[in-house]
Amino acid sequence: MKLNVATEEIATFYAKMLDHEYTTKEIFQNNFFHDWRKEMTSEERKKIKHLEKCDFKEMHKYFVDRNEARKALPKEEKQKLKEEADKIQEEYGYCILDGHREKIGNFKTEPPGLFRGRGDHPKMGMLKKRIMPEDVIINCSKDSKTPEPPSGHKWKEVRCDNTVTWLASWTENIQNSIKYIMLNPSSKLKGEKDWQKYEVARRLKGVVNKIRSQYRADWKSREMKKRQRSVALYFIDKLALRAGNEKEEGETADTVGCCSLRVEHIMLHPELDGQEHVVEFDFLGKDSIRYYNKVPVEKPVFKNLQLFMENKDPGDDLFDRLNTTVLNKHLQDLMDGLTAKVFRTYNASITLQEQLKALTDAEDNVAAKLLSYNRANRAVAILCNHQRATPKSFEKSMQNLQAKIDAKKEQLGEAQMELKRAKADLKAKKDVKSKAAVEKKKKLLEKIQEQLLKLNVQATDKEENKQIALGTSKLNYLDPRISVAWCKKFGVPIEKIYNKTQREKFAWAIDMADEDFEF
């Protein structure tokens, strides 16, 4: 069936995703089909009534073949494409800020497609519309030359606001959120902001014990409001929970944070698995990621939770005398600039620093030190609930790794046999040539043993990492100076921890931190 251009384009969005698990989810299918039908002509609508009767396989094959062809291009062709991309980057990827040429982060608008969302997002599969010049607000200085819109179009607005750091913005159609064109993380402005964020978290270190004593005392307060606030603060501190902001009803998934927890989100166990006073949490957090945890808490916290839940229905607020505004105002009173996120940054960074001290062995080789680093980072990711689904390619890449390990073991066996033969040869001949042969075989054996160890460490790391996302905490919650200091102290190349883009983002930390840096 020949489709009109708009209908066909939207069909290709779905076809490209055929081998993705999203397209197997009912909510994704329903949202896609609903939005697709809206864009069809009346003739198409009469014919196309059921998604399961549509066969997208040929379209899917077209895109797979096109990708394969692109991968198989000769080196010169690939180089040509790279040069074209670099030319665009050179023209649009920079701006002048306070007289300095700064790199722009994301200078392209998002293309149209199907909204994926994270977790079980209720809007997954909906159509993300194409951004037109008429949707875009340009922000530049009064004396600059305003960029020209594409011919026949005009910008939504051109403004000169030097109190914000974005260069252009538009509102996307799925959640009505504003998207921005910002400076690259490596820019001076972003670096300063980053540095300030970690300095606020370091300031918390000086007052955190006082804050903890205060909220412990408030567990016994006569005011219910104070009790609720102190228990919530305990959770934010101990479990790195987000404060949770109010949202429009029905706008997004039913996600909650600490202040918006409901009675149904927790279960109290006086005793569970040999531990006392256990709270079982089960709710959808930011980005619809499920937060599930069983935590033993202090007895007064447990008693207070029992009190807060008395005579309430499952759908009632657990902290009915508290909201994020009240909590944030209280945090501000405790320390200038303090928010729930600062607690998260502080606890994440402190955890990394303590774990690195406990896990790193100076005698280890670089591969083993990196495993220790990733284990420390993993402890932070677990604290912050940075989970991910096991990657689709996990099984295959594990099999490939195992095959490499098996081949290396075989190689090791052969090298051991060869060394044995060389030693026997030396015993019989006792000449210089035989002695040199033994040394050579010894070196080869050691090299193979080291390679095998490296592969085994890699496999352990991969297995432990399959359901944990390390990137989020590494880029947003961990003071990079801790990692830089660790690298310098233990002789680990910084590029093993941070890739090129990340090294640009954290250039300020790489310059600033020496091996004795303490968070």
Short mmCIF file of C-alpha atoms in Angstrom, two decimals, residues 145-467:
data_model
loop_
_atom_site.label_atom_id
_atom_site.label_comp_id
_atom_site.label_asym_id
_atom_site.label_seq_id
_atom_site.Cartn_x
_atom_site.Cartn_y
_atom_site.Cartn_z
CA LYS A 145 24.12 39.30 14.10
CA THR A 146 20.97 37.26 14.63
CA PRO A 147 21.17 33.90 12.82
CA GLU A 148 18.95 33.71 9.75
CA PRO A 149 15.97 31.33 9.90
CA PRO A 150 15.54 28.94 6.94
CA SER A 151 13.96 30.74 3.98
CA GLY A 152 10.21 31.17 4.17
CA HIS A 153 10.29 30.82 7.98
CA LYS A 154 10.72 33.05 10.99
CA TRP A 155 11.82 32.51 14.58
CA LYS A 156 9.20 32.40 17.32
CA GLU A 157 11.14 35.17 19.09
CA VAL A 158 14.58 36.73 19.33
CA ARG A 159 15.54 37.93 22.80
CA CYS A 160 18.64 39.30 24.51
CA ASP A 161 18.64 37.84 28.03
CA ASN A 162 22.09 37.75 29.63
CA THR A 163 20.81 36.33 32.94
CA VAL A 164 20.44 32.80 31.51
CA THR A 165 22.99 30.47 29.90
CA TRP A 166 20.89 28.98 27.07
CA LEU A 167 21.28 30.10 23.45
CA ALA A 168 18.02 28.80 21.98
CA SER A 169 14.93 27.01 23.32
CA TRP A 170 11.67 25.40 22.25
CA THR A 171 8.82 23.47 23.88
CA GLU A 172 8.50 19.80 22.95
CA ASN A 173 5.02 18.42 22.40
CA ILE A 174 4.99 15.27 24.55
CA GLN A 175 5.42 16.61 28.08
CA ASN A 176 5.41 20.32 27.21
CA SER A 177 8.87 20.65 28.67
CA ILE A 178 11.30 23.31 27.47
CA LYS A 179 14.39 22.07 25.65
CA TYR A 180 17.53 24.18 25.46
CA ILE A 181 20.63 24.64 23.34
CA MET A 182 23.35 25.03 25.98
CA LEU A 183 27.09 25.47 26.18
CA ASN A 184 29.31 22.41 26.08
CA PRO A 185 30.16 20.95 29.53
CA SER A 186 33.79 21.88 28.86
CA SER A 187 32.95 25.61 28.68
CA LYS A 188 34.28 27.95 31.39
CA LEU A 189 30.78 28.84 32.60
CA LYS A 190 29.72 25.19 33.01
CA GLY A 191 33.02 24.33 34.71
CA GLU A 192 32.54 27.09 37.27
CA LYS A 193 28.96 25.96 37.96
CA ASP A 194 30.18 22.40 38.40
CA TRP A 195 32.94 23.47 40.78
CA GLN A 196 30.45 25.52 42.85
CA LYS A 197 28.10 22.53 43.09
CA TYR A 198 30.82 20.33 44.64
CA GLU A 199 32.03 23.13 46.89
CA VAL A 200 28.51 23.47 48.37
CA ALA A 201 28.53 19.70 49.01
CA ARG A 202 31.95 20.03 50.70
CA ARG A 203 30.55 22.79 52.92
CA LEU A 204 27.87 20.35 54.05
CA LYS A 205 30.65 18.12 55.40
CA GLY A 206 31.33 20.75 58.07
CA VAL A 207 27.73 20.91 59.35
CA VAL A 208 26.31 17.47 58.55
CA ASN A 209 26.87 16.06 62.06
CA LYS A 210 25.03 19.01 63.60
CA ILE A 211 22.15 18.53 61.13
CA ARG A 212 22.00 14.81 61.97
CA SER A 213 21.88 15.50 65.72
CA GLN A 214 19.10 18.03 65.09
CA TYR A 215 16.87 15.73 63.04
CA ARG A 216 17.42 12.90 65.54
CA ALA A 217 16.24 15.19 68.35
CA ASP A 218 13.20 16.19 66.24
CA TRP A 219 12.04 12.55 66.03
CA LYS A 220 10.66 13.09 69.56
CA SER A 221 9.20 16.56 68.86
CA ARG A 222 5.69 17.41 70.08
CA GLU A 223 4.93 18.89 66.68
CA MET A 224 3.86 16.32 64.11
CA LYS A 225 5.14 18.64 61.35
CA LYS A 226 8.67 18.56 62.82
CA ARG A 227 8.58 14.78 63.27
CA GLN A 228 7.59 14.24 59.65
CA ARG A 229 10.22 16.66 58.41
CA SER A 230 12.95 14.98 60.47
CA VAL A 231 12.05 11.45 59.25
CA ALA A 232 11.97 12.66 55.64
CA LEU A 233 15.37 14.31 56.11
CA TYR A 234 16.73 11.05 57.58
CA PHE A 235 15.63 9.23 54.38
CA ILE A 236 17.15 11.91 52.14
CA ASP A 237 20.42 11.63 54.07
CA LYS A 238 20.59 7.87 54.60
CA LEU A 239 19.05 6.61 51.32
CA ALA A 240 19.87 9.52 48.96
CA LEU A 241 16.17 9.84 48.10
CA ARG A 242 15.10 12.80 45.97
CA ALA A 243 12.84 15.37 47.63
CA GLY A 244 10.16 14.88 44.96
CA ASN A 245 8.51 17.84 43.25
CA GLU A 246 4.80 18.35 42.81
CA LYS A 247 3.58 17.72 39.27
CA GLU A 248 0.43 18.34 37.29
CA GLU A 249 -2.19 15.64 37.80
CA GLY A 250 -2.14 13.05 35.02
CA GLU A 251 0.66 14.89 33.23
CA THR A 252 3.30 12.19 33.62
CA ALA A 253 3.74 8.80 35.23
CA ASP A 254 2.88 8.38 38.90
CA THR A 255 6.40 9.11 40.10
CA VAL A 256 7.14 10.24 43.64
CA GLY A 257 10.01 11.42 45.79
CA CYS A 258 10.48 11.48 49.54
CA CYS A 259 7.94 14.22 50.38
CA SER A 260 5.26 12.78 48.11
CA LEU A 261 5.46 9.16 49.35
CA ARG A 262 2.09 7.58 50.04
CA VAL A 263 1.16 4.97 52.63
CA GLU A 264 1.01 2.32 49.88
CA HIS A 265 4.67 2.89 49.00
CA ILE A 266 6.07 1.47 52.23
CA MET A 267 5.59 -1.63 54.35
CA LEU A 268 6.81 -1.92 57.92
CA HIS A 269 8.32 -5.15 59.22
CA PRO A 270 9.15 -5.29 62.98
CA GLU A 271 11.46 -8.13 61.95
CA LEU A 272 12.56 -9.37 58.54
CA ASP A 273 15.41 -11.65 57.43
CA GLY A 274 17.00 -11.54 60.88
CA GLN A 275 16.92 -7.70 61.04
CA GLU A 276 14.76 -5.46 63.19
CA HIS A 277 12.67 -2.40 62.20
CA VAL A 278 12.81 -2.94 58.45
CA VAL A 279 11.09 -0.54 56.02
CA GLU A 280 10.26 -1.95 52.60
CA PHE A 281 10.04 0.75 49.91
CA ASP A 282 8.39 0.20 46.54
CA PHE A 283 7.59 3.18 44.30
CA LEU A 284 8.35 4.75 40.93
CA GLY A 285 11.06 7.40 41.22
CA LYS A 286 12.39 9.89 38.67
CA ASP A 287 12.07 8.79 35.02
CA SER A 288 9.68 6.01 36.12
CA ILE A 289 12.56 3.94 37.51
CA ARG A 290 11.29 1.61 40.23
CA TYR A 291 12.82 2.15 43.65
CA TYR A 292 12.68 -1.09 45.64
CA ASN A 293 14.63 -1.42 48.85
CA LYS A 294 14.41 -3.11 52.25
CA VAL A 295 16.20 -1.04 54.87
CA PRO A 296 16.63 -1.49 58.62
CA VAL A 297 16.03 1.91 60.26
CA GLU A 298 16.50 3.26 63.77
CA LYS A 299 13.74 2.39 66.20
CA PRO A 300 12.37 5.98 66.64
CA VAL A 301 12.05 6.28 62.82
CA PHE A 302 10.12 3.01 62.70
CA LYS A 303 7.80 4.10 65.56
CA ASN A 304 7.20 7.46 63.84
CA LEU A 305 6.31 5.77 60.55
CA GLN A 306 3.76 3.61 62.39
CA LEU A 307 2.31 6.82 63.82
CA PHE A 308 2.22 8.59 60.43
CA MET A 309 0.36 5.61 58.88
CA GLU A 310 -2.34 5.36 61.57
CA ASN A 311 -5.93 5.66 60.28
CA LYS A 312 -4.79 6.37 56.73
CA ASP A 313 -5.79 4.75 53.43
CA PRO A 314 -3.16 3.35 51.04
CA GLY A 315 -3.54 6.39 48.73
CA ASP A 316 -3.01 8.95 51.53
CA ASP A 317 0.20 10.94 51.90
CA LEU A 318 2.70 9.45 54.33
CA PHE A 319 4.02 12.93 55.18
CA ASP A 320 0.73 14.85 55.14
CA ARG A 321 2.22 17.89 56.96
CA LEU A 322 5.15 18.24 54.57
CA ASN A 323 5.88 19.30 51.00
CA THR A 324 9.06 20.08 49.07
CA THR A 325 8.67 23.85 49.55
CA VAL A 326 8.56 23.45 53.34
CA LEU A 327 11.46 20.99 53.32
CA ASN A 328 13.63 23.12 51.04
CA LYS A 329 13.03 26.21 53.14
CA HIS A 330 14.12 24.24 56.22
CA LEU A 331 17.26 23.01 54.42
CA GLN A 332 18.10 26.60 53.44
CA ASP A 333 17.83 27.61 57.12
CA LEU A 334 20.24 24.82 58.08
CA MET A 335 22.86 25.87 55.52
CA ASP A 336 22.94 28.42 52.73
CA GLY A 337 22.47 26.66 49.36
CA LEU A 338 21.44 23.33 50.92
CA THR A 339 18.94 21.19 48.95
CA ALA A 340 18.10 17.48 48.86
CA LYS A 341 20.38 17.19 45.81
CA VAL A 342 23.33 18.55 47.82
CA PHE A 343 22.84 15.67 50.29
CA ARG A 344 22.87 13.28 47.33
CA THR A 345 26.09 14.83 45.95
CA TYR A 346 27.70 14.84 49.41
CA ASN A 347 26.80 11.24 50.27
CA ALA A 348 27.76 10.00 46.79
CA SER A 349 31.19 11.70 46.90
CA ILE A 350 31.94 10.65 50.48
CA THR A 351 30.94 7.05 49.67
CA LEU A 352 33.27 7.00 46.64
CA GLN A 353 36.17 8.40 48.67
CA GLU A 354 35.69 5.90 51.52
CA GLN A 355 35.22 2.94 49.17
CA LEU A 356 38.35 3.83 47.19
CA LYS A 357 40.37 3.96 50.41
CA ALA A 358 39.00 0.58 51.49
CA LEU A 359 39.27 -1.24 48.15
CA THR A 360 42.44 0.01 46.44
CA ASP A 361 45.61 -2.02 46.84
CA ALA A 362 48.72 -0.09 45.77
CA GLU A 363 50.37 -3.41 44.79
CA ASP A 364 47.65 -4.26 42.24
CA ASN A 365 48.15 -3.83 38.51
CA VAL A 366 46.12 -1.19 36.61
CA ALA A 367 43.34 -3.65 35.59
CA ALA A 368 42.74 -4.71 39.20
CA LYS A 369 42.83 -1.07 40.39
CA LEU A 370 40.19 -0.21 37.79
CA LEU A 371 38.01 -3.04 39.07
CA SER A 372 38.32 -1.52 42.56
CA TYR A 373 37.38 1.90 41.14
CA ASN A 374 34.31 0.50 39.39
CA ARG A 375 33.30 -1.34 42.56
CA ALA A 376 33.53 1.93 44.50
CA ASN A 377 31.51 3.69 41.80
CA ARG A 378 28.99 0.83 41.89
CA ALA A 379 28.44 1.35 45.63
CA VAL A 380 27.47 4.96 44.79
CA ALA A 381 25.20 3.94 41.89
CA ILE A 382 23.38 1.50 44.21
CA LEU A 383 23.01 4.22 46.88
CA CYS A 384 21.53 6.58 44.24
CA ASN A 385 19.34 3.83 42.68
CA HIS A 386 20.90 4.19 39.22
CA GLN A 387 19.59 0.97 37.76
CA ARG A 388 19.32 -0.15 34.17
CA ALA A 389 17.90 -3.14 32.34
CA THR A 390 20.50 -5.76 31.41
CA PRO A 391 21.72 -4.69 27.93
CA LYS A 392 20.40 -6.80 25.04
CA SER A 393 23.94 -7.49 23.86
CA PHE A 394 25.05 -8.67 27.33
CA GLU A 395 24.82 -12.43 26.76
CA LYS A 396 26.58 -12.24 23.40
CA SER A 397 29.43 -10.03 24.62
CA MET A 398 29.87 -12.30 27.69
CA GLN A 399 30.11 -15.33 25.40
CA ASN A 400 32.72 -13.53 23.26
CA LEU A 401 34.69 -12.64 26.39
CA GLN A 402 34.49 -16.22 27.66
CA ALA A 403 35.75 -17.48 24.29
CA LYS A 404 38.74 -15.11 24.61
CA ILE A 405 39.39 -16.41 28.17
CA ASP A 406 39.25 -20.04 26.99
CA ALA A 407 41.64 -19.32 24.11
CA LYS A 408 44.01 -17.51 26.50
CA LYS A 409 43.94 -20.49 28.91
CA GLU A 410 44.88 -22.79 26.04
CA GLN A 411 47.71 -20.43 25.12
CA LEU A 412 48.83 -20.47 28.77
CA GLY A 413 48.93 -24.29 28.79
CA GLU A 414 51.07 -24.30 25.65
CA ALA A 415 53.44 -21.65 27.08
CA GLN A 416 53.87 -23.71 30.28
CA MET A 417 54.73 -26.79 28.21
CA GLU A 418 57.22 -24.81 26.12
CA LEU A 419 58.92 -23.43 29.25
CA LYS A 420 59.15 -26.96 30.66
CA ARG A 421 60.81 -28.15 27.42
CA ALA A 422 63.24 -25.20 27.40
CA LYS A 423 64.22 -25.91 31.03
CA ALA A 424 64.90 -29.56 30.17
CA ASP A 425 66.96 -28.41 27.21
CA LEU A 426 69.00 -26.08 29.46
CA LYS A 427 69.60 -28.91 31.96
CA ALA A 428 70.99 -31.08 29.19
CA LYS A 429 73.08 -28.47 27.33
CA LYS A 430 73.88 -25.81 29.97
CA ASP A 431 74.78 -23.28 27.24
CA VAL A 432 74.05 -19.53 26.79
CA LYS A 433 71.57 -20.10 23.96
CA SER A 434 69.42 -22.47 26.07
CA LYS A 435 69.53 -20.05 29.03
CA ALA A 436 68.30 -17.20 26.79
CA ALA A 437 65.50 -19.45 25.49
CA VAL A 438 64.34 -20.17 29.06
CA GLU A 439 64.26 -16.42 29.88
CA LYS A 440 62.31 -15.70 26.70
CA LYS A 441 59.71 -18.42 27.46
CA LYS A 442 59.42 -17.18 31.06
CA LYS A 443 58.67 -13.63 29.87
CA LEU A 444 56.09 -14.93 27.39
CA LEU A 445 54.42 -16.98 30.12
CA GLU A 446 54.24 -13.96 32.45
CA LYS A 447 52.76 -11.84 29.66
CA ILE A 448 50.05 -14.45 28.95
CA GLN A 449 49.27 -14.78 32.70
CA GLU A 450 48.82 -11.00 32.93
CA GLN A 451 46.56 -10.97 29.85
CA LEU A 452 44.45 -13.78 31.33
CA LEU A 453 44.14 -11.92 34.63
CA LYS A 454 43.03 -8.80 32.73
CA LEU A 455 40.35 -10.76 30.84
CA ASN A 456 39.08 -12.37 34.07
CA VAL A 457 38.89 -8.95 35.77
CA GLN A 458 36.98 -7.64 32.74
CA ALA A 459 34.47 -10.50 32.97
CA THR A 460 33.92 -9.93 36.71
CA ASP A 461 33.40 -6.21 36.12
CA LYS A 462 30.96 -6.80 33.26
CA GLU A 463 28.91 -9.29 35.30
CA GLU A 464 28.71 -7.02 38.36
CA ASN A 465 27.79 -4.06 36.16
CA LYS A 466 25.01 -5.54 34.07
CA GLN A 467 22.12 -3.91 35.95
#
